[in-house]
Coordinates of N, CA and C and ligand atoms in Angstrom, one line a residue:
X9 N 111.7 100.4 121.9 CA 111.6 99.0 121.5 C 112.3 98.8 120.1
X10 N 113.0 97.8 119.8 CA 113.7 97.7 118.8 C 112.8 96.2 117.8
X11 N 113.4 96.7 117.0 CA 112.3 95.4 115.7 C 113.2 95.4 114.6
X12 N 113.5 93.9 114.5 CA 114.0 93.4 112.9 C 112.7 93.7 112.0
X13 N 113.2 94.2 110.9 CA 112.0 94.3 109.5 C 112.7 93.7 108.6
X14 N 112.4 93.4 107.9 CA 112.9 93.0 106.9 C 111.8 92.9 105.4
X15 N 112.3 93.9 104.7 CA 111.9 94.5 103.3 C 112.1 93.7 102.2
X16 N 110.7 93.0 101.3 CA 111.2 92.7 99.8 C 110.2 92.9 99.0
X17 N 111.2 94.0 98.1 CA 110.3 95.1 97.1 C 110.2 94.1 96.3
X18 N 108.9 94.3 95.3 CA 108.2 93.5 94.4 C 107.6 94.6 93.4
X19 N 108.5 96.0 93.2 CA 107.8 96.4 91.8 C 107.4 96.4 90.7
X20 N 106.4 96.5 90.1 CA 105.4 95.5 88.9 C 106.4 95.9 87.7
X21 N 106.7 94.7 87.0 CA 107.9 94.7 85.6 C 107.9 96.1 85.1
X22 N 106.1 96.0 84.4 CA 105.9 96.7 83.6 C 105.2 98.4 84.2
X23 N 106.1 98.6 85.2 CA 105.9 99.9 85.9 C 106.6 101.0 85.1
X24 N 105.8 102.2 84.7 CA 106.5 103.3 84.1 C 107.8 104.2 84.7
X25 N 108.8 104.3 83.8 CA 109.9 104.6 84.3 C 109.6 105.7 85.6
X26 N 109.5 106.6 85.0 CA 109.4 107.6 85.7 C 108.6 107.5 87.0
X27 N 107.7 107.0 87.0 CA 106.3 106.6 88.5 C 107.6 105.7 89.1
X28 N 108.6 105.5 88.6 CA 109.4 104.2 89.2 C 111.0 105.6 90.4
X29 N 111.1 105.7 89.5 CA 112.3 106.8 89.9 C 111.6 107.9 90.8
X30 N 110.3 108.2 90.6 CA 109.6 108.7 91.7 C 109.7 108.4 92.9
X31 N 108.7 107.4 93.1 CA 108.9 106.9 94.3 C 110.1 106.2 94.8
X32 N 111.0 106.0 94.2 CA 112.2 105.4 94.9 C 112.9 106.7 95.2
X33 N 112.7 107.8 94.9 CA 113.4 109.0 95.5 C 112.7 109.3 96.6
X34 N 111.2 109.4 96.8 CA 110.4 109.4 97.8 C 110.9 108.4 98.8
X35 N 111.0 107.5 98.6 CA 111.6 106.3 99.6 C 113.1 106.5 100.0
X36 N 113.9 106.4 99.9 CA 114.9 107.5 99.9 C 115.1 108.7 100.8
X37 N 114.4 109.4 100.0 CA 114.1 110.7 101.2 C 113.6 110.0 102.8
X38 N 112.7 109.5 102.4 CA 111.7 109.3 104.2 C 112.5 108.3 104.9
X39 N 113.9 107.7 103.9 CA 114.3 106.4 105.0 C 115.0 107.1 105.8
X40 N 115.9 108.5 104.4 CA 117.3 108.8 105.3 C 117.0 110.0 106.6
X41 N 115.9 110.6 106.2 CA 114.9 111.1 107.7 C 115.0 110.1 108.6
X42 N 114.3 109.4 108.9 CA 114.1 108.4 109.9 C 115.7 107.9 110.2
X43 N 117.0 107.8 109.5 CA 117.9 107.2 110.0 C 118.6 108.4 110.6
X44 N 118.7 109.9 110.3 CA 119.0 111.0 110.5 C 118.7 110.7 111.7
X45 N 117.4 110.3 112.7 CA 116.7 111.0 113.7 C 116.7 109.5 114.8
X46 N 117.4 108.5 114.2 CA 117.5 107.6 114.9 C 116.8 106.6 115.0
X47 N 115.7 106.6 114.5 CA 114.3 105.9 114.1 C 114.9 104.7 113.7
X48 N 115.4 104.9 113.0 CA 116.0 103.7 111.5 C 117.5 103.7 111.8
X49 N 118.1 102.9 112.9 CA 119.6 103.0 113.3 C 120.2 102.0 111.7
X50 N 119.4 100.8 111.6 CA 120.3 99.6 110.4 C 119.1 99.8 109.2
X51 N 119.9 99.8 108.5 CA 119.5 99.5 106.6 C 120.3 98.4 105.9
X52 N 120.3 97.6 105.6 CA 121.1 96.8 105.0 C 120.9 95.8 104.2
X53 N 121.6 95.9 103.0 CA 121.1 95.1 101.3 C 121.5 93.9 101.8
X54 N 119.9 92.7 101.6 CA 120.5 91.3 101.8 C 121.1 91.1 100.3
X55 N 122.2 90.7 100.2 CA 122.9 90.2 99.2 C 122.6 89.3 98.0
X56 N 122.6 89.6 96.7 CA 121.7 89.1 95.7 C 119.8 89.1 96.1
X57 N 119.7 89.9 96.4 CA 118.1 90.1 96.9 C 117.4 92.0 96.5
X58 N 116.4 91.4 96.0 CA 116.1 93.6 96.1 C 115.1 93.4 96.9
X59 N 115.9 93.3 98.7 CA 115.6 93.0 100.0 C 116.5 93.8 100.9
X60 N 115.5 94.2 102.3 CA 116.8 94.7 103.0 C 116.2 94.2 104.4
X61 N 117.3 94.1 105.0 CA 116.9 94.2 107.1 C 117.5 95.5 107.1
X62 N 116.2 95.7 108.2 CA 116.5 96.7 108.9 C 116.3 96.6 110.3
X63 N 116.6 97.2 111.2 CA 116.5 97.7 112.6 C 116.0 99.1 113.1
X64 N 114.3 99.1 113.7 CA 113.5 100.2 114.1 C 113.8 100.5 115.6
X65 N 114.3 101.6 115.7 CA 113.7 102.1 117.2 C 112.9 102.7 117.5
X66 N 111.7 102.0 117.5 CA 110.7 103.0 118.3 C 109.9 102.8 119.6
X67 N 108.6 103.3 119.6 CA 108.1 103.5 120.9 C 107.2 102.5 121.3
X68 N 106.6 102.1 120.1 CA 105.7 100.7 120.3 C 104.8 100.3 119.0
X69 N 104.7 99.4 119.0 CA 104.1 98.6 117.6 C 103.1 99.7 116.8
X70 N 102.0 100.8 117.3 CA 101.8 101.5 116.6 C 102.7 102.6 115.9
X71 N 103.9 102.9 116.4 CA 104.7 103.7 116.0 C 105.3 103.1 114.6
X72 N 106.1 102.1 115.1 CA 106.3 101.2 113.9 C 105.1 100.7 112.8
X73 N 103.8 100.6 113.0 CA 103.1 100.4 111.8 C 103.1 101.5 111.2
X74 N 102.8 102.7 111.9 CA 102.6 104.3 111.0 C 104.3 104.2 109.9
X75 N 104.9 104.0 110.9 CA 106.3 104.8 110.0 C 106.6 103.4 108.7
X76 N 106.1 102.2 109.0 CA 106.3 101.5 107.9 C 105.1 101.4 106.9
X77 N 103.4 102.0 107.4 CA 103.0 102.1 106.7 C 103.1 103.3 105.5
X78 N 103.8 104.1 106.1 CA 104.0 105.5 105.1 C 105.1 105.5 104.4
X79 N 105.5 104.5 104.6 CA 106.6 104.0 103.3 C 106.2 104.1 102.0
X80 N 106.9 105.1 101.1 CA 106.2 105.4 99.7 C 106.4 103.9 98.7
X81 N 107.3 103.0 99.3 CA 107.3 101.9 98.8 C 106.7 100.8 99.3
X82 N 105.8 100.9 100.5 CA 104.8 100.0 101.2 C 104.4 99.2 100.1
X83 N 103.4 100.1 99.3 CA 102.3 99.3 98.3 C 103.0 98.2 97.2
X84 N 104.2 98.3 97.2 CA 105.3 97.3 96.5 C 106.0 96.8 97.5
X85 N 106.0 96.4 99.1 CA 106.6 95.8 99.5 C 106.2 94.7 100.4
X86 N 106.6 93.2 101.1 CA 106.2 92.3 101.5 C 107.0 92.6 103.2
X87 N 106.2 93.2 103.7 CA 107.4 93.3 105.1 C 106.9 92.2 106.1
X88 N 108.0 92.0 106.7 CA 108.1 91.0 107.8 C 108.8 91.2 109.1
X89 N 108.3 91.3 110.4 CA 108.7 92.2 111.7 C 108.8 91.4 112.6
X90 N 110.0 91.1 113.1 CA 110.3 90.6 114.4 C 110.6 91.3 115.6
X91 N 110.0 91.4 116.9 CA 110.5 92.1 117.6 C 111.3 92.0 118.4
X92 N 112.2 92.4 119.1 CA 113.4 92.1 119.6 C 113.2 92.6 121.3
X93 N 114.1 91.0 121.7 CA 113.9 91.4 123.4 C 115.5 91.2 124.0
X94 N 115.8 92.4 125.0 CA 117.1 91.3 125.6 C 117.3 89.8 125.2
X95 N 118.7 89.7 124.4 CA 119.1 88.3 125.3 C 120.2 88.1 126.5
X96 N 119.7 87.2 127.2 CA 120.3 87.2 128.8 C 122.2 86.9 128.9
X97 N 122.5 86.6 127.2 CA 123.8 86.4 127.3 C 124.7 87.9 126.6
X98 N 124.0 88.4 126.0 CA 124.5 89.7 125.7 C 125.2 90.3 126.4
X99 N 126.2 90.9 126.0 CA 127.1 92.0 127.2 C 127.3 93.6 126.2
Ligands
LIG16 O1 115.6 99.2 98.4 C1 115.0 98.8 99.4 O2 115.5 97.9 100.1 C2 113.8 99.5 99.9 C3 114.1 100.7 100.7 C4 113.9 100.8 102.0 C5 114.5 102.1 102.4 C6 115.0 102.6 101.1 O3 115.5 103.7 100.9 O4 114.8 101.7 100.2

């Protein structure tokens, strides 16, 4: 099953550097797993935004909550999931 997500980080101003460069390495790490293995086919910076869409392949809505809840950048992020069905004009 495939799903638009779309990501917008909201890290607190006054976040310590380093707790900050942490977890964005952690995030990082776990995306480019998941895009390695196919999970995570699209990543892509919405333009002037520290926002992204993305595109999930997986198995079904609980798959996708696990793998977006274990996002080291969850607890800073606002996600929003559309899921995607054939359209009949597609080739
Ligand atoms: O920077 C972002 O858009 C948040 C994010 C998702 C995967 C990743 O590596 O960073």
């Amino acid at each position: 099953m495939l799903f638009h997500v779309r990501m917008d980080v909201r890290l607190p101003a006054g976040m310590d550097p380093d707790e900050r460069a942490e977890v964005l390495a952690r995030e990082k790490a776990y995306s480019q797993e998941l895009q390695r293995s196919g999970t995570w086919p699209h990543l892509w910076r919405i333009v002037g935004e520290y926002a992204n869409v993305s595109i999930f392949d997986v198995a079904d809505n609980d798959e996708l909550h696990d793998l977006l809840s274990g996002l080291p950048l969850f607890p800073y992020m606002d996600v929003s999931v559309t899921p995607l069905a054939t359209h009949p004009s597609a080739i």
